[in-house]
Amino acid sequence: MNKLLIAIFLSFIGGIGLWNVMAEDVSFSKQENRILSPLPTFTASNFFSGDYTKEFEEYISDQFVWKKFWTGMKAHTERVALKQENNGIYFGKNGYLLEEFEKPEEQFQSNLNSIHSFTNKAEDITSYLLLAPTSVEIYKEKLPLYAASYSEKEVIDLAKKQLSGTLSFIDVYNTLLSKKNEQIYFRTDHHWTMRGAFYAYEVAAKAMGLTPFGLDDFSIDMVSKDFYGTYYSKANLQDIKPDQIEVFQPKFDVTYTVQYENGERSNTLYNWDYLSEKDQYALFLSGNHSLVKIQSTIQNGRKLAVIKDSYAHAFIPFLANHYEEIHVLDLRYYHMNIHEYLKNNEIHEALFLYNVANFSKDTNLIWLQH
Amino acid sequence: MVFSSLLFLFSFLPLTLIVYFISPRILKTTVLLLVSLVFYAWGEPVYIGLMIFSAVIDYFHGLFIHKYRMSKPLKAKLFLVSSLLINIGLLSFFKYADFLIENINLLIGTEWMPLELPLPIGISFYTFQTMSYSIDVYRGRLLPQKNPISFAMYVSFFPQLVAGPIVRYENMAEELNNKRRFNVAQFADGVKIFIIGLGKKVLLANNIGLLWSQIQSQDLNELTVMTAWLGIIAFAFQLYFDFSGYSDMAVGLGRMFGFNFPRNFYYPYISKSVTEFWRRWHITLGSWFRDYVYFPMGGSKKGKFITYRNLFMVWGLTGLWHGASWNFVLWGLYFGLIIAIEKAGWLKIIRKLHPIFQHGYLILCILIGWVLFVFEDYSVGLGYLKIMFGFSNNSLWDAAFLYHFYTNFILLLLVVVGSTPVMEKIPHSVKDKQKIAIKLVLPLCYLIILCLSTAYLVDESYNPFLYFRF
């Protein structure tokens, strides 16, 4: 037994060690959606500062072989041990992965203040705020037994109460709750689906003085059956079934010109290239951009600015059928003066669209206070 | 570098083993010295000078103490005192200077700036090792090591460098001076102890520690009574498996290179009294204080007053050794007090109780001790104790407690069983017929622990960067 054990041990640490050396380095991890550490270069100064050794350790762990196998093994061990979560993602019922909504701290209030100071200053602008709940709120009953998640309704209602006087608050909560039997959220991702966005759009349209199109006006295509979202990447449970992605395309006649801040142009609201990538949700409006300008063939002169997180990406395609121009601004990347931007582009309507979990933590709304 | 890291397991250790076993016998000690220096320099490139300084100083002190021991006892004593002063000085300067400054500021209103020096890794351990060496040479229990490489290797040997055990020179002397022969059984023992230690640290300590850190981060006002108990129990197991796992890995590595380090933990949580607990917990520290502080001050042989004075002295120091903060001193004195009470007759009384009460008594004492230990601000610790014992208006339990409890139930079972000698006994208790099965099953168990530990370590570095990339 001793010799067998020694052989196992030495070939395990030696074999994997050798494999790590032989395996080619990867610069970007799709699963983790981040750039992996490269092999650091040795200099006396970074050695004595301790940076070299730190970077080298990051390099070794980032480039470790069979990462998916190991993290999967950990996730499944956790589940066998009755753990109901992994890396902060709950293992919900019916294959749902859910993320706890934590009680908001000061950032939430300061974001409300930012919006308030924006509406105070922008008197000639009609502002709307839509705070979408996330899946954990709508599918509370799918949480593991006794698992905690703070009430998003309470937080949405608080925002509504504070800001109703200064802007028009679009409350989609009850509507989404009533449609929960449909696929309005992804099971494996933190976003809503385009169907969820559609029901929110029906509510929003009324608040914004638009006549919404109905379900019948769209042809609904299933464009993907193998979408594994961000929750999946964190939870690492490999037996979770993938999500499907629906896209609602108008049956009526309308075309768009989409212009991105990097000069790219397109005549569709979707970037189908992302269907072959890990993050398929990025097909909506081609993922994250600081500034996107959408012009449509609806010639009514109406212009709208959308200040948003990525929940807006599946939502904006519906609004694009009502506005001649939509300017989509992402405060995480767009740090210029918004008031000037609206003035220069003669925009008189602004929609803030965030999911409540992101809204209560996002530190970029401060850019509204130019 | 820590043993429970991918870097150590899959780069440093395999390379070290290869270099060690292919180098000629005469160079093996030198090789171990060099890899130890690399190991130390990896985390502390600057403080390596300090350790080398300490080794050189103690090497010469050892020689001089021995030289004058018989002929000029006073001179020998001077060298001993000088060695102790240098070691204690180093330790005090790096570990306790800021503590001292803060207290002086507080006491007489000065405004001295704290030095904010980072604590050199392992300094609490290697200074204690070298002090024991000088004292033992002075007492004539040891011959000094004449070979500077061997001595430097003893001081800096990487397995016990970071977190003990405190290995006395006598534990390594024979292996250092004679040729170590490779012995399959010894190496295999090392592998076993190392893997068990790795599993204790990575699978048990880290995970039960997660429970503690979740509970600790809760607002004290919202903490329920049951959650408070669960939290400190989780901490008790985290500390035990962390520390003893690390000691096991050190002992295991020592065996792989042919050294037999003393065992540092012997199932402390199965004790039936606090006195017994401290004979099983961090054994090498306890025996160090016993042999080099308690006994020299007269131990328990000079009357009651001196006995208890010595007792409290040792326990205050033991507390202080654990960290430069008053709560550690308080924690040490707390145990000093209990041990004094046990010594004064309480032990005889509880011995007559049913074992269940003895265990219950011990566990209660230990858990209260850990509350004192874990909260640096002892007013928070007292608040926590109040919640545990119902002297607050906090509720008994809530949904969060139930969630913590059932999702950690298996883990709690494992740590409870792992704190008893049950697992160690199983392989010895099987009948001969089943021996062959055990021979195959055991290596498989070790392999599973290795795989799972690797999986958990890889997962630690797995950082999906997703949340803010909507």
PDB file of C-alpha atoms in Angstrom, chain B residues 287-378:
ATOM      1  CA  SER B 287       5.743  22.223  26.508  1.00  0.00           C
ATOM      2  CA  TRP B 288       8.030  25.076  25.494  1.00  0.00           C
ATOM      3  CA  PHE B 289       6.544  27.362  28.099  1.00  0.00           C
ATOM      4  CA  ARG B 290       6.616  24.536  30.627  1.00  0.00           C
ATOM      5  CA  ASP B 291      10.284  23.688  30.074  1.00  0.00           C
ATOM      6  CA  TYR B 292      11.704  27.158  29.516  1.00  0.00           C
ATOM      7  CA  VAL B 293       9.520  29.405  31.674  1.00  0.00           C
ATOM      8  CA  TYR B 294       7.428  27.494  34.212  1.00  0.00           C
ATOM      9  CA  PHE B 295      10.009  25.031  35.483  1.00  0.00           C
ATOM     10  CA  PRO B 296      12.939  27.493  35.610  1.00  0.00           C
ATOM     11  CA  MET B 297      10.785  29.819  37.718  1.00  0.00           C
ATOM     12  CA  GLY B 298      10.279  27.040  40.184  1.00  0.00           C
ATOM     13  CA  GLY B 299       7.210  25.402  38.716  1.00  0.00           C
ATOM     14  CA  SER B 300       4.979  24.109  41.438  1.00  0.00           C
ATOM     15  CA  LYS B 301       7.709  23.118  43.848  1.00  0.00           C
ATOM     16  CA  LYS B 302       8.166  26.358  45.765  1.00  0.00           C
ATOM     17  CA  GLY B 303       4.942  26.778  47.566  1.00  0.00           C
ATOM     18  CA  LYS B 304       1.459  27.784  46.646  1.00  0.00           C
ATOM     19  CA  PHE B 305       2.051  31.449  46.019  1.00  0.00           C
ATOM     20  CA  ILE B 306       4.943  30.901  43.616  1.00  0.00           C
ATOM     21  CA  THR B 307       3.074  28.100  41.874  1.00  0.00           C
ATOM     22  CA  TYR B 308       0.113  30.295  41.083  1.00  0.00           C
ATOM     23  CA  ARG B 309       2.301  33.268  40.230  1.00  0.00           C
ATOM     24  CA  ASN B 310       4.151  31.063  37.748  1.00  0.00           C
ATOM     25  CA  LEU B 311       0.923  29.734  36.377  1.00  0.00           C
ATOM     26  CA  PHE B 312      -0.493  33.159  35.632  1.00  0.00           C
ATOM     27  CA  MET B 313       2.826  34.338  34.288  1.00  0.00           C
ATOM     28  CA  VAL B 314       2.945  31.470  31.813  1.00  0.00           C
ATOM     29  CA  TRP B 315      -0.662  31.913  30.760  1.00  0.00           C
ATOM     30  CA  GLY B 316      -0.381  35.640  30.306  1.00  0.00           C
ATOM     31  CA  LEU B 317       2.670  35.049  28.116  1.00  0.00           C
ATOM     32  CA  THR B 318       0.926  32.268  26.222  1.00  0.00           C
ATOM     33  CA  GLY B 319      -1.900  34.669  25.494  1.00  0.00           C
ATOM     34  CA  LEU B 320       0.457  37.397  24.411  1.00  0.00           C
ATOM     35  CA  TRP B 321       2.325  35.005  22.155  1.00  0.00           C
ATOM     36  CA  HIS B 322      -0.876  34.539  20.146  1.00  0.00           C
ATOM     37  CA  GLY B 323      -1.063  38.181  19.244  1.00  0.00           C
ATOM     38  CA  ALA B 324      -0.165  41.693  20.315  1.00  0.00           C
ATOM     39  CA  SER B 325      -3.496  42.699  21.769  1.00  0.00           C
ATOM     40  CA  TRP B 326      -5.052  42.782  25.227  1.00  0.00           C
ATOM     41  CA  ASN B 327      -7.795  40.372  24.293  1.00  0.00           C
ATOM     42  CA  PHE B 328      -5.170  37.644  23.805  1.00  0.00           C
ATOM     43  CA  VAL B 329      -3.693  38.386  27.229  1.00  0.00           C
ATOM     44  CA  LEU B 330      -7.196  38.239  28.682  1.00  0.00           C
ATOM     45  CA  TRP B 331      -7.778  34.983  26.884  1.00  0.00           C
ATOM     46  CA  GLY B 332      -4.526  33.527  28.263  1.00  0.00           C
ATOM     47  CA  LEU B 333      -5.292  34.649  31.810  1.00  0.00           C
ATOM     48  CA  TYR B 334      -8.800  33.224  31.473  1.00  0.00           C
ATOM     49  CA  PHE B 335      -7.281  29.810  30.880  1.00  0.00           C
ATOM     50  CA  GLY B 336      -4.712  30.420  33.602  1.00  0.00           C
ATOM     51  CA  LEU B 337      -7.570  31.061  36.004  1.00  0.00           C
ATOM     52  CA  ILE B 338      -9.484  27.930  35.025  1.00  0.00           C
ATOM     53  CA  ILE B 339      -6.366  25.793  35.260  1.00  0.00           C
ATOM     54  CA  ALA B 340      -5.580  27.298  38.675  1.00  0.00           C
ATOM     55  CA  ILE B 341      -9.095  26.464  39.843  1.00  0.00           C
ATOM     56  CA  GLU B 342      -8.789  22.955  38.444  1.00  0.00           C
ATOM     57  CA  LYS B 343      -5.440  22.573  40.205  1.00  0.00           C
ATOM     58  CA  ALA B 344      -6.877  23.799  43.482  1.00  0.00           C
ATOM     59  CA  GLY B 345      -9.297  20.879  43.653  1.00  0.00           C
ATOM     60  CA  TRP B 346     -12.010  21.445  41.078  1.00  0.00           C
ATOM     61  CA  LEU B 347     -10.442  18.771  38.879  1.00  0.00           C
ATOM     62  CA  LYS B 348     -10.957  16.149  41.586  1.00  0.00           C
ATOM     63  CA  ILE B 349     -14.602  17.072  41.842  1.00  0.00           C
ATOM     64  CA  ILE B 350     -15.421  16.996  38.136  1.00  0.00           C
ATOM     65  CA  ARG B 351     -13.560  13.709  37.711  1.00  0.00           C
ATOM     66  CA  LYS B 352     -16.391  12.141  39.700  1.00  0.00           C
ATOM     67  CA  LEU B 353     -19.062  13.414  37.316  1.00  0.00           C
ATOM     68  CA  HIS B 354     -20.466  11.508  34.383  1.00  0.00           C
ATOM     69  CA  PRO B 355     -18.139  11.901  31.325  1.00  0.00           C
ATOM     70  CA  ILE B 356     -20.903  13.770  29.499  1.00  0.00           C
ATOM     71  CA  PHE B 357     -20.769  16.545  32.082  1.00  0.00           C
ATOM     72  CA  GLN B 358     -16.992  16.614  31.949  1.00  0.00           C
ATOM     73  CA  HIS B 359     -17.077  17.051  28.173  1.00  0.00           C
ATOM     74  CA  GLY B 360     -19.846  19.600  28.427  1.00  0.00           C
ATOM     75  CA  TYR B 361     -17.853  21.577  30.975  1.00  0.00           C
ATOM     76  CA  LEU B 362     -14.737  21.526  28.821  1.00  0.00           C
ATOM     77  CA  ILE B 363     -16.566  22.557  25.659  1.00  0.00           C
ATOM     78  CA  LEU B 364     -18.309  25.415  27.411  1.00  0.00           C
ATOM     79  CA  CYS B 365     -14.992  26.709  28.808  1.00  0.00           C
ATOM     80  CA  ILE B 366     -13.337  26.436  25.406  1.00  0.00           C
ATOM     81  CA  LEU B 367     -16.153  28.145  23.483  1.00  0.00           C
ATOM     82  CA  ILE B 368     -16.191  31.078  25.890  1.00  0.00           C
ATOM     83  CA  GLY B 369     -12.426  31.197  25.481  1.00  0.00           C
ATOM     84  CA  TRP B 370     -12.743  31.396  21.707  1.00  0.00           C
ATOM     85  CA  VAL B 371     -15.159  34.300  21.986  1.00  0.00           C
ATOM     86  CA  LEU B 372     -12.495  36.186  23.978  1.00  0.00           C
ATOM     87  CA  PHE B 373      -9.907  35.113  21.450  1.00  0.00           C
ATOM     88  CA  VAL B 374     -11.681  36.037  18.252  1.00  0.00           C
ATOM     89  CA  PHE B 375     -12.929  39.536  19.043  1.00  0.00           C
ATOM     90  CA  GLU B 376     -10.007  41.889  19.320  1.00  0.00           C
ATOM     91  CA  ASP B 377     -12.343  44.449  20.840  1.00  0.00           C
ATOM     92  CA  TYR B 378     -13.343  42.635  24.012  1.00  0.00           C
TER      93      TYR B 378
END
